[in-house]
Tab-separated table of C-alpha atoms in Angstrom:
chain	number	residue	atom	x	y	z
A	186	UNK	CA	-122.311	-45.347	-19.904
A	187	UNK	CA	-121.962	-41.834	-19.083
A	188	UNK	CA	-124.365	-40.362	-16.715
A	189	UNK	CA	-125.709	-36.984	-17.204
A	190	UNK	CA	-127.337	-35.021	-13.976
A	191	UNK	CA	-130.286	-32.761	-15.652
A	192	UNK	CA	-130.580	-29.463	-12.740
A	193	UNK	CA	-133.451	-27.205	-13.349
A	194	UNK	CA	-133.684	-23.807	-11.739
A	195	UNK	CA	-137.420	-22.492	-11.619
A	196	UNK	CA	-137.854	-19.002	-10.563
A	197	UNK	CA	-141.239	-18.670	-8.970
A	198	UNK	CA	-142.906	-15.087	-8.191
A	199	UNK	CA	-143.246	-12.115	-10.062
A	200	UNK	CA	-139.616	-10.743	-10.366
A	201	UNK	CA	-139.424	-13.901	-12.429
A	202	UNK	CA	-141.639	-12.480	-15.183
A	203	UNK	CA	-140.300	-10.484	-18.001
A	204	UNK	CA	-143.266	-8.965	-18.851
A	205	UNK	CA	-143.425	-6.545	-15.527
A	206	UNK	CA	-141.817	-3.501	-14.620
A	207	UNK	CA	-141.307	-1.367	-12.006
A	208	UNK	CA	-142.018	2.209	-10.769
A	209	UNK	CA	-139.222	4.292	-10.561
A	210	UNK	CA	-138.654	7.489	-8.882
A	211	UNK	CA	-136.253	10.566	-7.956
A	212	UNK	CA	-136.216	11.648	-4.585
A	213	UNK	CA	-135.083	15.332	-4.355
A	214	UNK	CA	-134.046	15.340	-0.624
A	215	UNK	CA	-132.198	12.292	-0.632
A	216	UNK	CA	-131.276	13.034	-3.804
A	217	UNK	CA	-131.745	9.258	-4.882
A	218	UNK	CA	-132.691	7.117	-7.106
A	219	UNK	CA	-135.284	4.718	-6.065
A	220	UNK	CA	-137.766	2.350	-6.763
A	221	UNK	CA	-141.040	1.338	-5.271
A	222	UNK	CA	-141.283	-2.840	-4.392
A	223	UNK	CA	-142.851	-5.242	-6.396
A	224	UNK	CA	-144.634	-7.236	-3.396
A	225	UNK	CA	-145.438	-4.171	-1.010
A	226	UNK	CA	-145.523	-0.202	-1.913
A	227	UNK	CA	-142.230	0.331	0.040
A	228	UNK	CA	-139.508	2.437	-1.618
A	229	UNK	CA	-135.791	1.798	-1.629
A	230	UNK	CA	-132.742	3.297	-2.897
A	231	UNK	CA	-130.588	2.190	-5.743
A	232	UNK	CA	-127.885	4.876	-6.383
A	233	UNK	CA	-127.169	8.105	-5.187
A	234	UNK	CA	-128.411	10.589	-7.770
A	235	UNK	CA	-125.501	13.054	-8.997
A	236	UNK	CA	-127.748	16.093	-9.471
A	237	UNK	CA	-127.891	18.878	-7.235
A	238	UNK	CA	-130.538	21.437	-8.820
A	239	UNK	CA	-133.380	19.800	-9.073
A	240	UNK	CA	-134.250	16.488	-10.697
A	241	UNK	CA	-137.932	17.370	-11.733
A	242	UNK	CA	-137.910	15.735	-15.138
A	243	UNK	CA	-137.559	12.017	-15.869
A	244	UNK	CA	-139.161	9.540	-18.082
A	245	UNK	CA	-137.752	5.766	-18.957
A	246	UNK	CA	-137.912	4.733	-22.271
A	247	UNK	CA	-140.685	2.282	-23.087
A	248	UNK	CA	-138.866	0.973	-25.580
A	249	UNK	CA	-135.893	0.102	-23.850
A	250	UNK	CA	-137.247	-0.191	-20.719
A	251	UNK	CA	-133.514	-0.834	-18.649
A	252	UNK	CA	-132.515	2.954	-20.209
A	253	UNK	CA	-134.252	6.900	-19.129
A	254	UNK	CA	-133.380	10.303	-19.090
A	255	UNK	CA	-133.330	13.026	-17.060
A	256	UNK	CA	-133.298	16.688	-17.457
A	257	UNK	CA	-132.197	19.121	-14.200
A	258	UNK	CA	-133.639	22.552	-13.741
A	259	UNK	CA	-130.220	23.602	-14.961
A	260	UNK	CA	-130.663	21.989	-18.531
A	261	UNK	CA	-128.086	18.907	-17.873
A	262	UNK	CA	-129.277	15.997	-19.677
A	263	UNK	CA	-128.449	12.469	-18.548
A	264	UNK	CA	-128.732	8.850	-19.607
A	265	UNK	CA	-129.691	6.851	-16.299
A	266	UNK	CA	-129.037	2.932	-16.501
A	267	UNK	CA	-131.666	1.758	-14.598
A	268	UNK	CA	-130.524	-0.897	-13.234
A	269	UNK	CA	-127.729	0.439	-11.046
A	270	UNK	CA	-128.616	4.064	-11.208
A	271	UNK	CA	-125.742	5.158	-12.783
A	272	UNK	CA	-126.506	8.655	-14.384
A	273	UNK	CA	-124.109	10.013	-17.924
A	274	UNK	CA	-124.081	13.676	-18.668
A	275	UNK	CA	-124.702	13.278	-22.476
A	276	UNK	CA	-125.580	17.909	-22.484
A	277	UNK	CA	-127.023	20.800	-21.745
A	278	UNK	CA	-130.444	22.375	-23.186
A	279	UNK	CA	-132.227	25.318	-21.853
A	280	UNK	CA	-133.311	25.368	-18.153
A	281	UNK	CA	-136.390	25.380	-15.866
A	282	UNK	CA	-137.395	21.719	-16.988
A	283	UNK	CA	-140.515	20.545	-14.776
A	284	UNK	CA	-141.839	17.430	-16.194
A	285	UNK	CA	-141.015	15.000	-19.142
A	286	UNK	CA	-142.397	12.169	-20.335
A	287	UNK	CA	-142.736	9.352	-23.385
A	288	UNK	CA	-145.377	9.546	-25.955
A	289	UNK	CA	-146.001	5.698	-25.961
A	290	UNK	CA	-147.345	5.245	-29.551
A	291	UNK	CA	-145.374	7.512	-31.558
A	292	UNK	CA	-142.116	6.763	-28.911
A	293	UNK	CA	-141.735	10.689	-28.839
A	294	UNK	CA	-140.188	11.982	-25.597
A	295	UNK	CA	-141.812	15.426	-24.510
A	296	UNK	CA	-140.922	17.654	-21.560
A	297	UNK	CA	-142.218	21.113	-20.227
A	298	UNK	CA	-141.268	24.011	-18.578
A	299	UNK	CA	-143.059	26.517	-16.631
A	300	UNK	CA	-144.426	28.168	-19.114
A	301	UNK	CA	-143.849	25.655	-22.463
A	302	UNK	CA	-144.045	22.384	-24.234
A	303	UNK	CA	-140.907	20.705	-26.030
A	304	UNK	CA	-140.005	17.703	-27.882
A	305	UNK	CA	-136.519	16.286	-26.876
A	306	UNK	CA	-134.337	14.477	-29.131
A	307	UNK	CA	-131.828	12.151	-26.559
A	308	UNK	CA	-129.694	11.724	-29.656
A	309	UNK	CA	-128.616	15.105	-30.650
A	310	UNK	CA	-129.226	16.501	-27.527
A	311	UNK	CA	-131.624	19.207	-28.478
A	312	UNK	CA	-135.270	21.067	-26.998
A	313	UNK	CA	-137.424	21.515	-30.390
A	314	UNK	CA	-140.170	23.965	-28.586
A	315	UNK	CA	-143.692	23.206	-29.685
A	316	UNK	CA	-145.684	26.084	-27.780
A	317	UNK	CA	-146.666	27.941	-25.164
A	318	UNK	CA	-148.607	26.288	-22.151
A	319	UNK	CA	-150.896	29.639	-22.096
A	320	UNK	CA	-150.592	29.772	-18.582
A	321	UNK	CA	-151.566	33.280	-17.421
A	322	UNK	CA	-152.307	33.441	-13.380
A	323	UNK	CA	-148.737	32.415	-12.748
A	324	UNK	CA	-149.654	28.658	-12.626
A	325	UNK	CA	-146.966	26.135	-11.758
A	326	UNK	CA	-146.914	23.020	-14.040
A	327	UNK	CA	-145.099	20.290	-11.973
A	328	UNK	CA	-146.207	17.003	-13.713
A	329	UNK	CA	-146.193	16.068	-17.324
A	330	UNK	CA	-148.201	12.707	-17.721
A	331	UNK	CA	-149.061	11.578	-21.714
A	332	UNK	CA	-152.021	8.855	-21.600
A	333	UNK	CA	-153.799	7.623	-24.883
A	334	UNK	CA	-151.556	10.143	-27.058
A	335	UNK	CA	-153.139	12.901	-24.958
A	336	UNK	CA	-151.119	15.126	-22.606
A	337	UNK	CA	-151.975	15.820	-18.958
A	338	UNK	CA	-150.511	18.428	-16.376
A	339	UNK	CA	-150.860	19.032	-12.688
A	340	UNK	CA	-150.404	22.345	-11.788
A	341	UNK	CA	-149.415	23.010	-8.081
A	342	UNK	CA	-150.742	27.202	-7.850
A	343	UNK	CA	-154.251	26.519	-8.602
A	344	UNK	CA	-154.388	22.795	-7.689
A	345	UNK	CA	-155.610	22.122	-10.896
A	346	UNK	CA	-155.007	19.474	-13.758
A	347	UNK	CA	-155.264	20.293	-17.607
A	348	UNK	CA	-154.927	18.798	-20.639
A	349	UNK	CA	-151.839	19.587	-23.132
A	350	UNK	CA	-152.226	19.794	-27.233
A	351	UNK	CA	-148.992	17.830	-28.069
A	352	UNK	CA	-149.207	19.267	-31.327
A	353	UNK	CA	-149.829	22.588	-29.894
A	354	UNK	CA	-148.968	23.250	-26.116
A	355	UNK	CA	-152.088	24.902	-25.600
A	356	UNK	CA	-153.721	23.642	-22.167
A	357	UNK	CA	-157.236	23.461	-21.333
A	358	UNK	CA	-158.247	22.882	-17.505
A	359	UNK	CA	-159.640	19.592	-16.947
A	360	UNK	CA	-160.556	20.086	-13.131
A	361	UNK	CA	-160.009	20.709	-9.650
A	362	UNK	CA	-157.266	18.158	-8.097
A	363	UNK	CA	-159.432	18.014	-5.128
A	364	UNK	CA	-162.960	19.604	-5.472
A	365	UNK	CA	-163.509	19.097	-1.604
A	366	UNK	CA	-160.205	20.004	-0.318
A	367	UNK	CA	-159.254	23.227	-2.364
A	368	UNK	CA	-156.543	23.829	0.460
A	369	UNK	CA	-154.664	20.883	-0.196
A	370	UNK	CA	-151.500	21.892	0.962
A	371	UNK	CA	-149.678	18.784	-0.398
A	372	UNK	CA	-150.501	18.973	-3.950
A	373	UNK	CA	-147.128	21.730	-4.214
A	374	UNK	CA	-145.166	18.645	-3.687
A	375	UNK	CA	-146.540	16.330	-6.652
A	376	UNK	CA	-143.565	14.214	-7.552
A	377	UNK	CA	-144.652	13.208	-11.238
A	378	UNK	CA	-146.292	11.018	-13.810
A	379	UNK	CA	-146.314	8.167	-15.764
A	380	UNK	CA	-149.211	8.060	-17.748
A	381	UNK	CA	-151.752	8.767	-15.288
A	382	UNK	CA	-150.257	6.880	-12.316
A	383	UNK	CA	-148.914	10.145	-10.122
A	384	UNK	CA	-146.277	10.187	-6.873
A	385	UNK	CA	-146.868	12.875	-4.443
A	386	UNK	CA	-146.279	13.766	-0.635
A	387	UNK	CA	-148.479	15.129	2.019
A	388	UNK	CA	-146.732	18.446	3.135
A	389	UNK	CA	-147.742	18.318	6.825
A	390	UNK	CA	-145.689	17.736	9.984
A	391	UNK	CA	-144.240	14.901	8.445
A	392	UNK	CA	-144.016	13.661	4.564
A	393	UNK	CA	-145.538	10.587	3.772
A	394	UNK	CA	-145.494	8.768	0.125
A	395	UNK	CA	-148.844	8.708	-1.606
A	396	UNK	CA	-149.436	7.797	-4.703
A	397	UNK	CA	-152.525	8.166	-7.193
A	398	UNK	CA	-154.073	8.291	-9.801
A	399	UNK	CA	-155.734	10.983	-12.396
A	400	UNK	CA	-159.011	10.644	-13.228
A	401	UNK	CA	-158.615	11.182	-17.431
A	402	UNK	CA	-162.286	13.026	-17.334
A	403	UNK	CA	-163.147	14.842	-14.107
A	404	UNK	CA	-159.075	15.880	-13.274
A	405	UNK	CA	-159.647	14.474	-9.875
A	406	UNK	CA	-156.778	12.545	-7.878
A	407	UNK	CA	-158.036	9.860	-6.239
A	408	UNK	CA	-157.069	6.038	-5.136
A	409	UNK	CA	-154.343	7.707	-2.674
A	410	UNK	CA	-152.516	4.925	-1.040
A	411	UNK	CA	-149.495	5.071	0.982
A	412	UNK	CA	-146.246	4.093	-0.474
A	413	UNK	CA	-144.856	3.850	2.549
A	414	UNK	CA	-146.540	3.995	5.609
A	415	UNK	CA	-143.745	2.864	8.119
A	416	UNK	CA	-141.052	4.919	7.765
A	417	UNK	CA	-141.070	9.313	6.787
A	418	UNK	CA	-140.495	9.492	3.257
A	419	UNK	CA	-139.603	12.213	1.090
A	420	UNK	CA	-139.552	12.357	-2.903
A	421	UNK	CA	-140.902	16.037	-3.061
A	422	UNK	CA	-140.925	17.182	-6.404
A	423	UNK	CA	-138.925	14.071	-8.520
A	424	UNK	CA	-139.593	12.349	-11.220
A	425	UNK	CA	-142.022	8.937	-11.278
A	426	UNK	CA	-141.598	6.647	-14.513
A	427	UNK	CA	-141.828	2.666	-15.306
A	428	UNK	CA	-138.986	0.694	-16.331
A	429	UNK	CA	-137.732	-2.680	-16.449
A	430	UNK	CA	-138.152	-4.970	-13.852
A	431	UNK	CA	-134.940	-5.971	-11.443
A	432	UNK	CA	-134.376	-8.037	-8.249
A	433	UNK	CA	-134.647	-6.215	-5.080
A	434	UNK	CA	-134.394	-7.183	-1.508
A	435	UNK	CA	-138.850	-6.329	-1.724
A	436	UNK	CA	-139.564	-9.567	-2.886
A	437	UNK	CA	-136.811	-12.241	-1.541
A	438	UNK	CA	-137.680	-14.599	-4.807
A	439	UNK	CA	-135.834	-18.269	-4.016
A	440	UNK	CA	-135.380	-20.717	-6.636
A	441	UNK	CA	-137.304	-24.187	-6.673
A	442	UNK	CA	-134.586	-26.958	-7.084
A	443	UNK	CA	-135.428	-29.948	-8.681
């Protein structure tokens, strides 16, 4: 009679949950592709970024959360493998890219320059003009988010938020990001949005990581919190998106053997 040994390994913890996701971001100062921890909000680097000309526009595909796309200011278009941080150059299109986001309801990838809204085709590697954003006062959009089929833009010159019509590109003023703090110098360092979740840095003696959320009714930024209060953190004008959850050193999950 043969004896069989039953070996069961059970992983307990958030990293074992397939439905979980992780926040990823581009650090334009250290030029690193990075992520936020799952247990706390500490940031850790995954791999160096090959982009030298401003990595302001990036988004992870919600239908394939292990894959992202990045447009740098020079118009170079990359496919990004989220787990390893490997960038693969696919082609080039236009320039001056400031934000990029998937509309999860349609699967369409949108991107903005400082003046216009485009639809990006990641297969054909093309940018199709949707329309002008309509800014006339030297406004400088630095982040694009899409929530419930409506686009949102954070603009740094006037520190305002705007809605953007995804069919025409036209923007409408939503509200002041900080109505009680009109100076708010750190607004110029907004990194990017995923939906209405925002990552940005405070532009004072040190740059500390914050995360916040844009109110879709008032356009105000609220619920600020340190990403990492224990160390100086640079993210300056990067991008921010949610993707597949992979193990990291912040979780320290260990198996239980039965």
